[in-house]
Tab-separated table of C-alpha atoms in Angstrom:
chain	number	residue	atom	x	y	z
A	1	UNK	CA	45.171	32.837	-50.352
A	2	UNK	CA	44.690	30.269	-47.581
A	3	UNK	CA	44.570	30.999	-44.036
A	4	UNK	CA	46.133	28.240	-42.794
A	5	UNK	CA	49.453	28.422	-45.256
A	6	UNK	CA	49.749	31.812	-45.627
A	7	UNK	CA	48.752	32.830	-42.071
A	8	UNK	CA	52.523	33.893	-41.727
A	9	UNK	CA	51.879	36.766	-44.386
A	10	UNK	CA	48.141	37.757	-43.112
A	11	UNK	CA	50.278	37.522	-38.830
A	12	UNK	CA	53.195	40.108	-41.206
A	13	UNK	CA	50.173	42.204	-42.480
A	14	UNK	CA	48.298	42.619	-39.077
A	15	UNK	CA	51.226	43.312	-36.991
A	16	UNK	CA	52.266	46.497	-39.363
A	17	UNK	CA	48.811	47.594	-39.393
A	18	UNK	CA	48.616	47.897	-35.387
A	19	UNK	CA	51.884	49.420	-35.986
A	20	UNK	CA	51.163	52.108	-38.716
A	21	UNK	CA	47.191	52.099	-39.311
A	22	UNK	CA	47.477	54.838	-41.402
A	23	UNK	CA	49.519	53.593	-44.146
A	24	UNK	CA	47.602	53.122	-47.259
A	25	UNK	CA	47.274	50.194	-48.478
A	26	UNK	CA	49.461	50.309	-51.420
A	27	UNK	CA	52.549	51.114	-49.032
A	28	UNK	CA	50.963	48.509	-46.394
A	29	UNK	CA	50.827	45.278	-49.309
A	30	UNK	CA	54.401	46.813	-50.920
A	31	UNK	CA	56.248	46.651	-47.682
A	32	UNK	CA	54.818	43.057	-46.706
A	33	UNK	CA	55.505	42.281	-50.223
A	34	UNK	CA	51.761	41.635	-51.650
A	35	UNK	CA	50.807	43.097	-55.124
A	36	UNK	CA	47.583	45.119	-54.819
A	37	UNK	CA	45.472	41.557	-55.372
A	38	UNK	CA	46.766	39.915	-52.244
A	39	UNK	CA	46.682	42.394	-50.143
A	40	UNK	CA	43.097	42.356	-50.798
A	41	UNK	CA	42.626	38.601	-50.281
A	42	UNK	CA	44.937	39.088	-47.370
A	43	UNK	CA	42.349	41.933	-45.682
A	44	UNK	CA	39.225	40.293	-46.371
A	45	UNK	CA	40.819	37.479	-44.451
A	46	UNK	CA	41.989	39.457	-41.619
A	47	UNK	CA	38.024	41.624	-41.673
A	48	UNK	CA	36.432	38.065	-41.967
A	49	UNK	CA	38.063	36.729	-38.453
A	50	UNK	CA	37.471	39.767	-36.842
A	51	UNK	CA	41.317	41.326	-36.691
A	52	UNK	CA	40.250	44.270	-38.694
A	53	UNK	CA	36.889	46.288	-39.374
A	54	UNK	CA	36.433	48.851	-42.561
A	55	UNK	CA	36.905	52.169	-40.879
A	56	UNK	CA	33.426	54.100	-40.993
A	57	UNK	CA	34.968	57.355	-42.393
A	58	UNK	CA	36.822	55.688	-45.504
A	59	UNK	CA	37.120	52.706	-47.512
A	60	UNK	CA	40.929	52.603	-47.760
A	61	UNK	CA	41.387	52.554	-43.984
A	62	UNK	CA	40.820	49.789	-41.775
A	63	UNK	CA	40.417	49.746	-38.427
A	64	UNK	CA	42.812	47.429	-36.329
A	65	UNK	CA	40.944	44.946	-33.485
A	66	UNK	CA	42.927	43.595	-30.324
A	67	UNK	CA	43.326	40.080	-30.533
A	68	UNK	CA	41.215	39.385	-27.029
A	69	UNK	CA	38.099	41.031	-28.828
A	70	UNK	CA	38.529	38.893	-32.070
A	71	UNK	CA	38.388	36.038	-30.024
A	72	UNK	CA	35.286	37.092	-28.118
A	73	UNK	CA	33.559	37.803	-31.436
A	74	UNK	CA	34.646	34.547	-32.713
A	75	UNK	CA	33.065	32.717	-29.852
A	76	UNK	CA	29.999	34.603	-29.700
A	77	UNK	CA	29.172	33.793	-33.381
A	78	UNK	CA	30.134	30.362	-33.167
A	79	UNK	CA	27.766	30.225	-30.374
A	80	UNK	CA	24.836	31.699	-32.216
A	81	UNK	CA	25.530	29.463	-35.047
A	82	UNK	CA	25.103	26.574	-32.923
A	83	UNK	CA	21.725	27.670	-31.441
A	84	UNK	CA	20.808	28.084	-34.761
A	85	UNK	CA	22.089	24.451	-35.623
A	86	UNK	CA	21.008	23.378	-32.701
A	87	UNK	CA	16.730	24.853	-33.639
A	88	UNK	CA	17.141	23.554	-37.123
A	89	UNK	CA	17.915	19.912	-35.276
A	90	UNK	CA	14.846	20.362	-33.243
A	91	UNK	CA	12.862	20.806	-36.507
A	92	UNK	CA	14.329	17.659	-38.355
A	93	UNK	CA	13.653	15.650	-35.355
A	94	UNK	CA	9.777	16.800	-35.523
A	95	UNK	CA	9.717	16.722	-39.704
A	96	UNK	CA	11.324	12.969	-39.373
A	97	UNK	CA	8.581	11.964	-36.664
A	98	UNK	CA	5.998	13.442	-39.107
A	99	UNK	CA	6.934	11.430	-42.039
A	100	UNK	CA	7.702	8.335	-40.007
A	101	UNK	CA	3.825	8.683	-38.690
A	102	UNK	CA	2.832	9.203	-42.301
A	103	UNK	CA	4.765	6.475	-43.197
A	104	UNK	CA	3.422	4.175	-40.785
A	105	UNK	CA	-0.373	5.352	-41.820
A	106	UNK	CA	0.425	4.679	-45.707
A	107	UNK	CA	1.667	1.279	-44.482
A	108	UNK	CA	-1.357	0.777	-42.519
A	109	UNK	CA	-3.549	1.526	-45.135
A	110	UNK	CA	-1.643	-0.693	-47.688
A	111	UNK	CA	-1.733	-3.284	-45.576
A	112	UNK	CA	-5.850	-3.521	-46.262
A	113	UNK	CA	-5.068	-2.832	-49.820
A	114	UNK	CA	-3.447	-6.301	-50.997
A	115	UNK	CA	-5.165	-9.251	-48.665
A	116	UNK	CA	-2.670	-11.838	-49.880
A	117	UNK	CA	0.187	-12.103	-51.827
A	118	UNK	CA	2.855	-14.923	-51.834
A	119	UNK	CA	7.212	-13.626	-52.416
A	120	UNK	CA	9.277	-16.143	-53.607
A	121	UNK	CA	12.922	-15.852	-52.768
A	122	UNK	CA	15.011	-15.996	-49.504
A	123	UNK	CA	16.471	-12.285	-49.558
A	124	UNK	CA	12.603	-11.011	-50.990
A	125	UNK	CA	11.433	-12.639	-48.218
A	126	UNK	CA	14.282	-11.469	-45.879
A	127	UNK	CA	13.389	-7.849	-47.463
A	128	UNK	CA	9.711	-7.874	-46.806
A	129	UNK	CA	10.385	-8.868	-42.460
A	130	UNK	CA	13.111	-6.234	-42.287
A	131	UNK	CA	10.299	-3.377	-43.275
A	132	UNK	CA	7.114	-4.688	-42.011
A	133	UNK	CA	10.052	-5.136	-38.165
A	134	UNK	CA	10.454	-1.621	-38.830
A	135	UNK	CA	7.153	-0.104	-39.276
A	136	UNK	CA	5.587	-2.570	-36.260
A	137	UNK	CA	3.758	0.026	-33.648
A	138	UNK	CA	2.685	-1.944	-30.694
A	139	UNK	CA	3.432	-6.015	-31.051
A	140	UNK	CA	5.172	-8.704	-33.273
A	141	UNK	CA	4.199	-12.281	-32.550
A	142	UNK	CA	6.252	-15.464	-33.947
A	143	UNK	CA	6.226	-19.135	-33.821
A	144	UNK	CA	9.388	-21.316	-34.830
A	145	UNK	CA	8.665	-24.882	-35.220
A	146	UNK	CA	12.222	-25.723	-36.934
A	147	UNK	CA	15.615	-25.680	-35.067
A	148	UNK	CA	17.631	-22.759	-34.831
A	149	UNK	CA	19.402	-21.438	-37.594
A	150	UNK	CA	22.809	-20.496	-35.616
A	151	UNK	CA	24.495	-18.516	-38.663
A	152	UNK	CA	21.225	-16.256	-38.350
A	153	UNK	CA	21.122	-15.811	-34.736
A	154	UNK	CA	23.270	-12.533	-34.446
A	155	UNK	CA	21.212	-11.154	-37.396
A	156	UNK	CA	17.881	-11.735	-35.307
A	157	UNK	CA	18.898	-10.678	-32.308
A	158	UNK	CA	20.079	-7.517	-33.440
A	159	UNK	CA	16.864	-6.664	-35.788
A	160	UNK	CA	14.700	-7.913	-32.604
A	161	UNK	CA	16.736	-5.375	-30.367
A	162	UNK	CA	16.060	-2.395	-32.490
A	163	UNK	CA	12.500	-3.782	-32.419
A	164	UNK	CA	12.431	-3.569	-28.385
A	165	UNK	CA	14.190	-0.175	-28.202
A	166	UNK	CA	11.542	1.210	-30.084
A	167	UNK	CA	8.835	0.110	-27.208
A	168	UNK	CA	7.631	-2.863	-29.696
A	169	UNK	CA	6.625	-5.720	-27.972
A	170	UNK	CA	7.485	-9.217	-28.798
A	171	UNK	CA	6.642	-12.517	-28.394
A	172	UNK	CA	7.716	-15.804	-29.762
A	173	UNK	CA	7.169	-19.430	-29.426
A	174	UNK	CA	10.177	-22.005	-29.762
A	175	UNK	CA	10.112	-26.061	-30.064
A	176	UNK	CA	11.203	-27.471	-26.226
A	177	UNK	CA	13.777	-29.168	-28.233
A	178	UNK	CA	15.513	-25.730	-29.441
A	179	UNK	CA	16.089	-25.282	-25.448
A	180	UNK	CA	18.141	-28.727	-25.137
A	181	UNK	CA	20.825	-27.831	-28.120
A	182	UNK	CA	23.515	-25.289	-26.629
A	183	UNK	CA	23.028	-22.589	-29.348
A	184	UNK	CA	19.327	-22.911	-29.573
A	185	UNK	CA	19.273	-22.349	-25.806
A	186	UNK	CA	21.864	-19.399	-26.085
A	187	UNK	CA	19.964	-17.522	-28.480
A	188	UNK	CA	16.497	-18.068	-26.356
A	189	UNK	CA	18.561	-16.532	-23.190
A	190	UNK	CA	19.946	-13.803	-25.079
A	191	UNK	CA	16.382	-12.951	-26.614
A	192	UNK	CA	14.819	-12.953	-23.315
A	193	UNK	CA	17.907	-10.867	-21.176
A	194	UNK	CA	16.910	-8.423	-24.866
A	195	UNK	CA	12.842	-7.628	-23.323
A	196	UNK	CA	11.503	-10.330	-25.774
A	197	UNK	CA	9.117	-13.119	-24.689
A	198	UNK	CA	10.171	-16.688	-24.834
A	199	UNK	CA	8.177	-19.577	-24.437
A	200	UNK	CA	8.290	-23.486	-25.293
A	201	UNK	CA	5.806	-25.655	-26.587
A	202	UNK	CA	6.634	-29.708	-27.271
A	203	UNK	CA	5.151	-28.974	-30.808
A	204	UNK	CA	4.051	-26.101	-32.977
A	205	UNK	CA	1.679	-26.433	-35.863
A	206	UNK	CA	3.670	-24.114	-38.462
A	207	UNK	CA	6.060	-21.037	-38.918
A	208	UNK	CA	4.216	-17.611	-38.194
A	209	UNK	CA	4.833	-14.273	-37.847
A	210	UNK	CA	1.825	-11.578	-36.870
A	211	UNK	CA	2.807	-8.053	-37.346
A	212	UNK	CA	0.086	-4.817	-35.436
A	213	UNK	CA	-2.779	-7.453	-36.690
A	214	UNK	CA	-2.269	-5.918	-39.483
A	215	UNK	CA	-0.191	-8.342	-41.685
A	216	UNK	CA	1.115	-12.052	-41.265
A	217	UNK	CA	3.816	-14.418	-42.795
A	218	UNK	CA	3.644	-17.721	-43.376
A	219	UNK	CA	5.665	-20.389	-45.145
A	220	UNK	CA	4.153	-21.911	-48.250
A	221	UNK	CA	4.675	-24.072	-51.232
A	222	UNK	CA	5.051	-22.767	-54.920
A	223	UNK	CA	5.280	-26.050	-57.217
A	224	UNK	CA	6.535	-23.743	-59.875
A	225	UNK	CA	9.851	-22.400	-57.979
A	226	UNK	CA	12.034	-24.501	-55.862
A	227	UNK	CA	12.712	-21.545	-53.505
A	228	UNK	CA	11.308	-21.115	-50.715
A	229	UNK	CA	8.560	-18.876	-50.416
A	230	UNK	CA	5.864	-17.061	-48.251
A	231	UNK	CA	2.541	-15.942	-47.867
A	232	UNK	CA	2.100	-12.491	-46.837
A	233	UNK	CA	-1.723	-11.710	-45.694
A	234	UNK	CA	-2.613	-8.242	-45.186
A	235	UNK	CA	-5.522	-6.524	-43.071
A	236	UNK	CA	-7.139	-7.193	-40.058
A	237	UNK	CA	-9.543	-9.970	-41.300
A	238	UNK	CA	-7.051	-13.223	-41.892
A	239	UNK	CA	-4.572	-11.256	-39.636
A	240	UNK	CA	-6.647	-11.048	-36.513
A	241	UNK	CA	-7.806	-15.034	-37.432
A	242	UNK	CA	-3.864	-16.232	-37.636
A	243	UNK	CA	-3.177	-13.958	-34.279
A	244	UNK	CA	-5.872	-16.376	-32.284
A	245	UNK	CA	-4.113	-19.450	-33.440
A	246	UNK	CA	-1.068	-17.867	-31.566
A	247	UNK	CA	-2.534	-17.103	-28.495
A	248	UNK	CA	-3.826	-20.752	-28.084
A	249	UNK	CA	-0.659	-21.839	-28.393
A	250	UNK	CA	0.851	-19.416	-26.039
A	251	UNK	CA	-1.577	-20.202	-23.696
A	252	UNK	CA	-0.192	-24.198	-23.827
A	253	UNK	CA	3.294	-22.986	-23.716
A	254	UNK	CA	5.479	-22.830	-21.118
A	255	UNK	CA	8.038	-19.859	-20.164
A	256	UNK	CA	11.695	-20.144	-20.937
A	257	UNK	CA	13.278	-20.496	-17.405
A	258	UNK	CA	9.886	-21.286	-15.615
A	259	UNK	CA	10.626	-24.009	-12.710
A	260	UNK	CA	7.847	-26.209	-14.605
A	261	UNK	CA	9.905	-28.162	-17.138
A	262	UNK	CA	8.145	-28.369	-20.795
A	263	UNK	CA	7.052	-31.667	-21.839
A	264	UNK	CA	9.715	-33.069	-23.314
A	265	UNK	CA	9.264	-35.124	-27.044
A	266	UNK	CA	9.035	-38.740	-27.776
A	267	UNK	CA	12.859	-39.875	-28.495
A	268	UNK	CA	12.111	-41.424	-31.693
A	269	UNK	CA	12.623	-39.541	-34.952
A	270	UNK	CA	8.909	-37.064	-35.652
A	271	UNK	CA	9.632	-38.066	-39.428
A	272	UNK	CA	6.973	-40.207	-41.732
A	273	UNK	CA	8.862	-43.033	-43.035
A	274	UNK	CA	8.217	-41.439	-46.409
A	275	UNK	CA	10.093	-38.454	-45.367
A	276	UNK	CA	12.947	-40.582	-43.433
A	277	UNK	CA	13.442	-42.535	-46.480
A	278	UNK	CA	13.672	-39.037	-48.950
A	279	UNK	CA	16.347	-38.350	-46.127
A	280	UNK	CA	18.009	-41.420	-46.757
A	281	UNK	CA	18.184	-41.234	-50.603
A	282	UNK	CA	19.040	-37.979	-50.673
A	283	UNK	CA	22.220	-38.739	-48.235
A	284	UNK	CA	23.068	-41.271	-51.138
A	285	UNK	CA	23.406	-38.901	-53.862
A	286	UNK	CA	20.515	-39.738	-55.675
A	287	UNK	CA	18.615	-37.114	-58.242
A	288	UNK	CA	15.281	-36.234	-57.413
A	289	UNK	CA	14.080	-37.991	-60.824
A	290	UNK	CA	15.641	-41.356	-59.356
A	291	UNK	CA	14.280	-40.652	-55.588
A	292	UNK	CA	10.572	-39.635	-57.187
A	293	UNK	CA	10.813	-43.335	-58.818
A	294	UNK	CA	11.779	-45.300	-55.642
A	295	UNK	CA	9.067	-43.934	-53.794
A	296	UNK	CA	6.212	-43.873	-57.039
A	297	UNK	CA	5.644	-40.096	-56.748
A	298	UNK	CA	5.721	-37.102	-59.438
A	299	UNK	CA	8.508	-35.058	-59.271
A	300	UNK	CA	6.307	-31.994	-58.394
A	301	UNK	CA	4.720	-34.162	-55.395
A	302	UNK	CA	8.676	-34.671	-54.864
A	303	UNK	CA	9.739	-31.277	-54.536
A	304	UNK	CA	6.776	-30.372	-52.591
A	305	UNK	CA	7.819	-32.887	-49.698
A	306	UNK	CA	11.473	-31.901	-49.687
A	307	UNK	CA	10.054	-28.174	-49.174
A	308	UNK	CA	8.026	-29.681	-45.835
A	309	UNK	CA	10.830	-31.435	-44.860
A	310	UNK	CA	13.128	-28.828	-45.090
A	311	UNK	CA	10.712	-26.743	-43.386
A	312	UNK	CA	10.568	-29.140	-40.503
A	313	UNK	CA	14.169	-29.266	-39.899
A	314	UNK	CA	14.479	-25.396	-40.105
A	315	UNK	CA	17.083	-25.901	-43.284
A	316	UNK	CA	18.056	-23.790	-46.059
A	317	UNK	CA	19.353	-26.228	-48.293
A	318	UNK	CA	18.975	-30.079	-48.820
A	319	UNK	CA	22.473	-30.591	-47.549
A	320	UNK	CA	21.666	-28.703	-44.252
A	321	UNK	CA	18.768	-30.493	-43.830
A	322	UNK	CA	20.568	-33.752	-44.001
A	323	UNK	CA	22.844	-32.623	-41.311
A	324	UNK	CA	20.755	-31.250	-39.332
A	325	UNK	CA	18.163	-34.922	-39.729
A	326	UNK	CA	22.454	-36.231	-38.556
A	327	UNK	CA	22.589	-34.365	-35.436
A	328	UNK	CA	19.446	-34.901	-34.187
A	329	UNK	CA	19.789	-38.674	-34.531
A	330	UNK	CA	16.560	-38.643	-36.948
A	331	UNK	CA	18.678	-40.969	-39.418
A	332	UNK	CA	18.946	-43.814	-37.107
């Protein structure tokens, strides 16, 4: 029987018992027209929500509860089963900070444990920042010396936010030239208004990140896999070595916003002419066999400076990279 359909019947049953409490139950269920089953299932409802007790003196009578001290009983054991919610919460908060502490000391100590380590793969890559982001304790440094990847922009700002809230600090170092394109400049603004340190530099010597000194990311190049890959260096040695390299270019930066304008670039294109001319080739649809012939390299060697170059321009794909070479006039 369900209390919410058959609440007409249990309302039936209650209403004769206030009336005649001393009928017995077979004569109560016959004349609300139960069988000796439901009447049962009906009672143990009515006992359960406090409209009835068991009389003390037998088990066939039942003794029948006003409605205003049903209601009080209600409330006062709905409000003792939220301070007992309410103490267990307290306890999962302190269990979760324990085994986010021990997780962050196992990470700690793994970080000595493997000193290097290169991950091949965008999303492995991807994978590897979102957990070291969220296991940083006290600062995450980063240098950018590509353009700004605009279809990434709302993903970064949101994983750098959750970084802040946390009492993380950050710090990152941008190409003056991101500040000059609209988006670039949006995403610096909106980094900065998030608690995150922005700064500008006329040229950066190569993508870093520098997690707690603990573990760093760098790009690198694997001849054997066309994807792009990293190098992930773990423990305080190499770490603390990469994080000095940061702060001398931090020191030579300039603030985002500062009334001292950053030095701005030569206008010509910052490409070699071998890697303008790779550009070029590659814009006319030639394979990488026929482009490693024009300019007398391997393929490997190839591949190798279409990874730099792609690097450089902050691209994803040899097709963004040729846009992106397009908009910033580097073709000409």
């Amino acid at each position: 029987m369900d209390l919410e359909s058959d609440r007409k019947v249990i309302a039936d049953l209650y209403r004769r018992l206030r009336k005649e409490p001393e009928l017995e139950p077979a004569s109560l269920g016959a004349q609300a027209g139960l069988d000796p089953a439901q009447y049962e299932e009906a009672r143990d409802l009515l006992v359960a929500i406090g409209l009835v007790a068991n009389s003390p003196d037998s088990a066939d009578q039942l003794t029948v509860t006003s409605t205003e001290r049903a209601l009080n009983d209600l409330a006062t054991r709905a409000e003792q089963a939220a301070s007992r919610w309410a103490h267990e919460a307290v306890w999962l908060r302190k269990a979760i900070r324990l085994l986010a502490t021990e997780l962050a000391d196992q990470y700690q100590q793994q970080a000595s444990l493997a000193p290097v380590e290169v991950i091949v793969g965008l999303d492995r890559i991807s994978a590897i920042l979102e957990d070291c982001t969220d296991l940083a304790r006290d600062e995450i440094l980063s240098m950018h010396p590509g353009p700004v990847v605009e279809s990434r922009s709302k993903a970064r700002l949101e994983r750098n936010q959750r970084v802040v809230d946390r009492g993380v600090g950050m710090r990152t170092i941008h190409l003056a030239s991101t500040a000059r394109m609209p988006h670039g400049l949006a995403l610096l603004e909106d980094m900065q208004a998030g608690g995150v340190r922005v700064r500008l530099a006329p040229t950066i010597p190569f993508r870093l990140i520098v997690i707690d000194d603990v573990m760093a990311l760098t790009p690198t190049f694997d001849p054997e896999h066309s994807q792009p890959s990293a190098l992930v260096t773990r423990g305080p040695v190499i770490t603390r070595l990469l994080r000095r390299v940061f702060e001398h270019c931090w020191q030579s930066a300039v603030e985002l916003g500062a009334d001292t304008p950053p030095r701005r670039e030569p206008a010509e294109s910052p490409l070699s002419r071998q890697q303008s001319g790779i550009l070029r080739l590659m814009n006319a649809g030639l394979k990488d066999e026929a482009i490693a012939r024009e300019l007398g390299v391997s393929i490997r060697t190839l591949r190798r400076l279409i990874y730099d170059l792609m690097e450089k321009l902050g691209a994803d794909n040899r097709f963004q990279a040729g846009v992106r070479a397009g908009q910033l006039g580097w073709l000409n």
